[in-house]
C-alpha positions as a printed Julia matrix, in Angstrom:
405×3 Matrix{Float64}:
 -127.89  -27.39  -37.92
 -126.31  -30.47  -37.0
 -128.9   -32.57  -39.21
 -129.47  -30.37  -41.83
 -125.28  -30.07  -42.14
 -124.88  -33.93  -42.08
 -126.89  -34.77  -45.08
 -125.94  -33.67  -48.86
 -126.21  -34.82  -52.36
 -123.66  -37.87  -51.64
 -125.91  -38.79  -48.85
 -128.91  -38.77  -51.37
 -126.75  -40.72  -54.02
 -125.59  -43.38  -51.43
 -129.23  -44.22  -49.58
 -131.25  -44.13  -53.22
 -128.56  -46.31  -54.72
 -129.38  -48.69  -51.88
 -132.68  -48.87  -52.3
 -132.27  -48.9   -56.21
 -130.04  -52.26  -55.55
 -131.15  -53.9   -52.26
 -134.85  -52.33  -51.57
 -135.09  -51.52  -48.08
 -133.19  -54.03  -46.84
 -129.75  -52.04  -46.26
 -131.81  -49.8   -43.64
 -130.06  -51.27  -40.68
 -126.89  -50.53  -41.83
 -127.41  -47.19  -41.99
 -128.9   -47.27  -39.0
 -125.55  -48.46  -37.44
 -123.64  -45.38  -39.16
 -126.01  -42.87  -37.64
 -126.03  -44.58  -34.02
 -121.96  -44.29  -34.46
 -121.99  -41.08  -35.77
 -124.1   -39.94  -32.75
 -121.57  -41.62  -30.39
 -119.05  -39.28  -31.97
 -121.07  -36.08  -31.51
 -122.38  -37.25  -27.93
 -118.82  -37.33  -26.89
 -117.7   -34.21  -28.67
 -120.59  -32.41  -26.41
 -119.43  -33.81  -23.44
 -115.95  -32.51  -24.43
 -117.35  -29.3   -24.87
 -119.03  -28.64  -21.72
 -116.41  -29.94  -19.07
 -114.54  -26.52  -19.66
 -115.32  -23.48  -21.5
 -113.02  -23.64  -24.05
 -113.14  -24.75  -27.65
 -112.98  -28.51  -29.04
 -109.49  -27.71  -30.93
 -108.39  -26.12  -27.04
 -109.26  -29.09  -25.33
 -107.5   -31.29  -27.96
 -104.11  -29.72  -27.12
 -104.57  -31.17  -23.65
 -103.59  -34.38  -25.55
 -100.59  -33.44  -27.65
  -99.91  -29.51  -27.84
 -100.43  -28.48  -30.94
 -100.69  -31.34  -33.06
 -104.44  -31.64  -33.37
 -104.73  -28.4   -34.33
 -102.22  -28.94  -37.03
 -103.74  -31.82  -38.38
 -107.55  -30.85  -38.23
 -106.16  -27.67  -39.81
 -104.75  -29.97  -42.92
 -107.78  -31.7   -43.05
 -110.15  -28.48  -43.12
 -108.21  -26.63  -45.88
 -108.17  -29.32  -48.21
 -111.9   -30.33  -47.48
 -112.8   -26.43  -48.1
 -110.67  -26.63  -51.45
 -113.2   -29.03  -53.03
 -116.52  -28.71  -50.91
 -117.69  -25.64  -51.94
 -117.27  -26.41  -55.95
 -118.7   -29.62  -55.49
 -121.89  -28.16  -53.57
 -122.0   -24.8   -55.44
 -122.4   -26.96  -58.51
 -124.98  -29.27  -57.89
 -126.81  -26.22  -56.03
 -126.83  -24.22  -59.41
 -127.44  -27.38  -61.61
 -130.93  -27.83  -59.38
 -131.75  -24.18  -60.17
 -131.38  -24.47  -63.67
 -133.25  -27.76  -63.59
 -136.09  -25.85  -62.08
 -135.8   -22.57  -64.32
 -133.91  -23.31  -67.65
 -133.19  -19.65  -68.72
 -130.78  -19.24  -65.87
 -127.35  -19.15  -67.01
 -124.83  -21.08  -65.42
 -121.71  -18.79  -63.64
 -123.67  -15.67  -62.76
 -126.22  -18.0   -60.97
 -123.23  -20.1   -59.19
 -121.54  -16.8   -58.14
 -124.97  -15.78  -56.73
 -125.23  -18.89  -54.43
 -121.64  -18.54  -53.45
 -122.04  -14.83  -52.19
 -125.41  -15.66  -50.59
 -123.82  -18.27  -48.52
 -120.4   -16.38  -47.79
 -122.42  -13.23  -46.66
 -125.27  -14.98  -44.5
 -122.22  -17.1   -42.76
 -120.03  -14.14  -42.8
 -122.24  -11.69  -40.91
 -120.89  -13.57  -37.89
 -124.39  -14.27  -36.23
 -125.03  -17.94  -35.83
 -128.45  -17.4   -34.82
 -129.24  -16.12  -38.54
 -127.81  -19.05  -40.37
 -129.64  -21.35  -37.81
 -132.92  -19.72  -38.64
 -132.2   -19.91  -42.79
 -131.17  -23.19  -42.55
 -134.32  -24.68  -40.65
 -136.62  -22.87  -43.23
 -134.75  -24.79  -46.23
 -134.95  -27.75  -43.74
 -138.52  -27.81  -43.41
 -139.03  -27.84  -47.1
 -136.97  -30.69  -47.32
 -137.85  -33.35  -44.65
 -141.61  -32.23  -45.67
 -140.75  -32.81  -49.87
 -138.81  -36.17  -49.37
 -141.36  -37.69  -46.62
 -144.25  -36.42  -49.55
 -142.09  -37.87  -52.26
 -141.54  -40.96  -50.58
 -145.42  -41.36  -49.57
 -146.7   -40.66  -52.97
 -144.1   -43.23  -55.18
 -145.26  -45.81  -52.47
 -148.77  -45.12  -53.74
 -147.12  -46.55  -57.4
 -147.31  -49.8   -59.33
 -145.19  -52.73  -57.6
 -144.39  -50.48  -54.73
 -145.77  -52.61  -51.9
 -144.86  -55.55  -53.55
 -141.15  -54.08  -53.27
 -141.51  -53.39  -49.69
 -142.9   -56.41  -48.66
 -140.29  -58.34  -50.77
 -137.34  -56.17  -49.31
 -138.25  -54.86  -45.67
 -136.31  -58.01  -44.14
 -132.49  -57.26  -43.23
 -129.59  -58.54  -44.98
 -126.06  -58.59  -45.73
 -124.96  -57.62  -49.27
 -123.85  -60.31  -51.35
 -121.09  -58.21  -52.51
 -118.46  -57.87  -49.38
 -118.47  -56.58  -46.41
 -116.09  -53.68  -47.56
 -119.55  -52.35  -48.94
 -121.64  -52.44  -45.81
 -118.89  -50.38  -44.02
 -118.4   -47.79  -46.74
 -122.43  -47.34  -46.44
 -121.77  -47.44  -42.51
 -119.56  -44.44  -42.91
 -121.46  -42.7   -45.83
 -124.44  -40.98  -44.0
 -123.56  -37.84  -42.11
 -120.53  -35.66  -42.17
 -117.41  -35.61  -39.96
 -116.94  -31.7   -40.47
 -120.36  -31.44  -38.73
 -119.66  -33.53  -35.87
 -116.59  -30.93  -35.37
 -118.79  -28.31  -35.49
 -121.28  -29.23  -33.32
 -119.49  -27.99  -30.11
 -118.9   -24.5   -32.1
 -122.75  -24.46  -32.49
 -123.68  -25.71  -28.93
 -120.96  -22.64  -27.57
 -123.47  -20.49  -29.58
 -125.96  -21.79  -28.15
 -124.28  -20.8   -24.34
 -124.78  -24.63  -23.85
 -121.27  -24.61  -21.91
 -121.89  -26.48  -18.77
 -122.51  -29.99  -17.72
 -125.95  -28.75  -16.4
 -126.57  -28.75  -20.1
 -126.24  -32.38  -20.93
 -129.74  -33.33  -20.99
 -130.56  -30.52  -23.38
 -127.71  -31.53  -25.7
 -128.18  -35.38  -26.09
 -132.14  -34.52  -26.54
 -130.85  -32.34  -29.78
 -128.93  -34.84  -30.6
 -131.4   -37.71  -30.59
 -133.32  -35.19  -32.73
 -130.73  -34.31  -35.04
 -129.78  -37.79  -35.9
 -133.77  -38.77  -35.67
 -133.7   -36.53  -38.68
 -130.85  -37.93  -40.66
 -132.28  -41.38  -40.12
 -135.86  -40.26  -41.51
 -134.03  -38.54  -44.67
 -132.42  -41.89  -44.81
 -135.06  -44.09  -44.92
 -137.28  -41.69  -47.2
 -134.55  -41.89  -49.95
 -133.94  -45.3   -49.68
 -137.91  -45.72  -50.16
 -137.77  -43.54  -53.32
 -134.92  -45.58  -54.89
 -136.39  -48.72  -53.83
 -139.9   -47.97  -55.16
 -138.79  -46.47  -58.59
 -135.74  -48.59  -59.35
 -135.46  -51.98  -57.24
 -134.61  -54.85  -59.72
 -134.29  -52.59  -63.15
 -130.21  -52.85  -62.53
 -129.97  -48.89  -62.4
 -127.35  -47.65  -60.48
 -127.32  -44.1   -59.43
 -123.52  -43.43  -59.71
 -123.35  -39.15  -60.18
 -125.49  -36.48  -59.21
 -126.65  -36.27  -63.42
 -128.47  -40.01  -62.19
 -130.5   -37.86  -59.62
 -131.55  -35.51  -62.27
 -132.57  -38.51  -64.63
 -134.73  -39.52  -62.06
 -136.44  -36.41  -61.19
 -137.78  -36.61  -65.03
 -138.82  -39.94  -64.73
 -141.14  -38.97  -62.24
 -143.2   -37.01  -64.41
 -144.58  -40.04  -65.78
 -145.54  -41.48  -61.97
 -146.21  -38.82  -59.88
 -146.77  -35.75  -62.79
 -144.76  -32.53  -63.08
 -145.54  -31.65  -59.58
 -143.22  -35.19  -58.17
 -140.67  -33.84  -60.41
 -140.6   -29.9   -58.86
 -141.26  -32.07  -55.25
 -138.0   -33.6   -56.05
 -136.27  -31.06  -57.2
 -137.12  -28.37  -54.69
 -135.95  -30.86  -51.83
 -132.96  -31.64  -53.79
 -131.92  -28.1   -53.98
 -132.86  -27.67  -49.92
 -130.42  -30.86  -49.31
 -127.65  -29.27  -51.01
 -128.16  -26.03  -50.11
 -128.19  -26.25  -46.57
 -125.31  -28.21  -47.0
 -123.38  -25.21  -48.24
 -124.54  -23.29  -45.15
 -123.95  -25.7   -42.55
 -120.63  -26.79  -44.04
 -119.35  -22.95  -44.73
 -120.62  -22.61  -41.62
 -118.45  -25.47  -40.05
 -115.44  -25.44  -42.06
 -115.13  -21.95  -40.79
 -115.41  -22.27  -37.65
 -112.88  -25.4   -37.08
 -110.27  -23.66  -39.72
 -110.4   -20.31  -37.67
 -110.45  -21.77  -34.39
 -107.48  -24.17  -35.3
 -105.5   -20.73  -36.6
 -106.77  -19.31  -33.09
 -104.91  -22.15  -31.11
 -101.78  -22.46  -33.47
 -101.54  -18.24  -33.25
 -101.85  -18.43  -29.55
 -100.91  -21.52  -27.93
 -100.41  -21.78  -25.03
 -102.66  -19.03  -24.27
 -105.27  -19.54  -26.53
 -107.77  -19.67  -23.41
 -107.18  -16.11  -22.58
 -110.71  -13.99  -22.74
 -109.2   -11.74  -25.18
 -108.6   -14.42  -27.3
 -112.01  -16.38  -27.14
 -113.62  -17.86  -30.23
 -115.29  -15.69  -32.54
 -117.3   -15.8   -35.96
 -116.71  -12.27  -36.08
 -112.84  -12.21  -35.83
 -110.31  -12.44  -38.82
 -109.6   -15.84  -38.73
 -113.01  -16.74  -39.24
 -113.83  -14.4   -42.04
 -110.69  -15.62  -43.66
 -112.04  -18.85  -43.91
 -114.67  -17.89  -45.6
 -112.74  -16.13  -48.3
 -110.36  -18.79  -48.39
 -113.75  -21.08  -49.05
 -115.21  -18.84  -51.56
 -111.82  -18.35  -53.63
 -111.04  -21.97  -53.65
 -114.75  -22.82  -54.6
 -114.33  -20.2   -57.98
 -110.92  -21.3   -58.63
 -111.98  -25.25  -58.45
 -114.97  -24.9   -60.24
 -112.93  -23.3   -63.32
 -110.2   -26.05  -63.23
 -112.17  -29.09  -62.89
 -111.17  -30.52  -59.61
 -107.44  -31.87  -60.29
 -107.0   -35.54  -59.91
 -103.93  -35.13  -57.87
 -105.33  -32.96  -55.33
 -108.93  -34.91  -55.53
 -106.7   -37.42  -54.14
 -105.09  -36.17  -51.43
 -108.26  -34.8   -50.04
 -110.07  -37.83  -49.83
 -107.06  -39.7   -48.29
 -106.3   -36.75  -45.4
 -110.07  -36.03  -44.86
 -110.77  -39.9   -44.12
 -108.57  -39.71  -41.21
 -110.78  -36.98  -39.14
 -112.95  -39.18  -37.57
 -111.0   -42.19  -36.39
 -108.36  -39.56  -34.67
 -111.38  -37.69  -33.24
 -112.3   -41.14  -31.9
 -108.81  -41.85  -30.9
 -108.27  -38.29  -28.95
 -111.95  -38.74  -27.1
 -110.95  -42.32  -25.7
 -108.14  -40.48  -24.15
 -109.47  -37.07  -22.78
 -113.04  -38.64  -21.72
 -111.45  -41.16  -19.64
 -108.94  -38.52  -17.76
 -109.44  -37.61  -14.02
 -109.33  -33.7   -15.16
 -112.94  -34.23  -16.42
 -116.02  -34.1   -14.44
 -117.25  -37.16  -13.29
 -120.47  -36.73  -15.02
 -118.78  -35.71  -18.24
 -116.59  -38.91  -18.57
 -117.08  -41.8   -20.89
 -118.82  -44.83  -19.34
 -117.86  -48.1   -20.15
 -120.62  -48.6   -23.14
 -119.1   -44.95  -24.48
 -115.39  -46.47  -24.45
 -116.83  -49.52  -26.33
 -118.84  -47.7   -28.88
 -115.66  -45.21  -29.5
 -113.59  -48.15  -29.93
 -116.25  -49.6   -32.24
 -115.88  -45.89  -34.43
 -111.91  -46.03  -34.38
 -111.56  -49.16  -35.6
 -114.57  -48.78  -38.28
 -113.54  -45.18  -39.13
 -109.8   -46.23  -39.15
 -110.35  -48.71  -41.16
 -112.58  -46.91  -44.1
 -109.31  -44.42  -43.75
 -107.08  -47.24  -44.84
 -109.05  -48.39  -47.98
 -109.61  -44.84  -49.14
 -105.57  -44.46  -48.38
 -105.1   -47.36  -50.56
 -107.55  -46.33  -53.42
 -105.9   -42.89  -53.58
 -102.93  -44.53  -53.46
 -104.19  -46.84  -56.43
 -105.36  -43.69  -58.2
 -101.9   -41.95  -58.26
 -100.44  -45.04  -59.95
 -103.12  -45.39  -62.04
């Protein structure tokens, strides 16, 4: 769930564009980013296992209602635009595979399928659905990378660019790439998913860590494979992958290289990437939003058994209704610029705020010894705070310039 929810169309753009511009030389950048996301996820899971409370309930121990309010605002803004983007891209991919399909009816079908599947309230059902698409996605992308590697000049590009390098543009480019692979909501949602698996006590720490290693290992394979596809097809041609339309152009260009089958493999893999991000995103946003609402409504009694977090609760299904309505409205309006800028600025602070909270709470004596931060945890969480905080400031600056401009 975490691996599949962490990668989407934007990650395909980021990794393939890196390959197109720098070949394989920036794989180290993605690796650093993935390691830092692993650190955050591992700390979130330790906090979850330190007591049978939800993530937001744990965070009330550091600031009362402050964190539930902040994360609720961020998730409402993420939810406002998330669905519109991924549902539209999913529908466009289906149209590329089956050109006769009309856009709006298919978009409604994609939206309803995700909302109903998640809204049933059975985590295992969503997990199985995502696993099926995930198998298609990873095997398809790996097969595609191997196929293009056999093309003319691919081995030469690999040999020329395999040595790690630092971009000759700026450090901001590197830091943006580090922050670009893997989503913040997936990290927050991971605590709810392991609760659904009943991994709730310190005894589960080795299992959770193994789960995280596998999850981010898969994210790493995805990032490397997509970088390789971008490098072997586009390196040295001055082609920049700026939006989703560029990905469709790449799909068409594959026909001359590895035939119609290659194009279809790319599109089906692309579909699996985006639709799993729809399911994972809807599930993650609904869990986090619902728990924020639950904690704010019930505080300070939110940990009583009768108020336990549930995927069948009014808050959870209300969050899904909000996601569905927001998706249709924003798709119809075409993403108002002002709201997009506000959304980007506020959501950018999710990871640094989370890193700060984890640094404080997981060093407290009330946390079981085996789950407290070690010196390396504190060091890496501090790096996360500094890096993602800097990126958040850059995003706010960009949003302010957008307002002024």
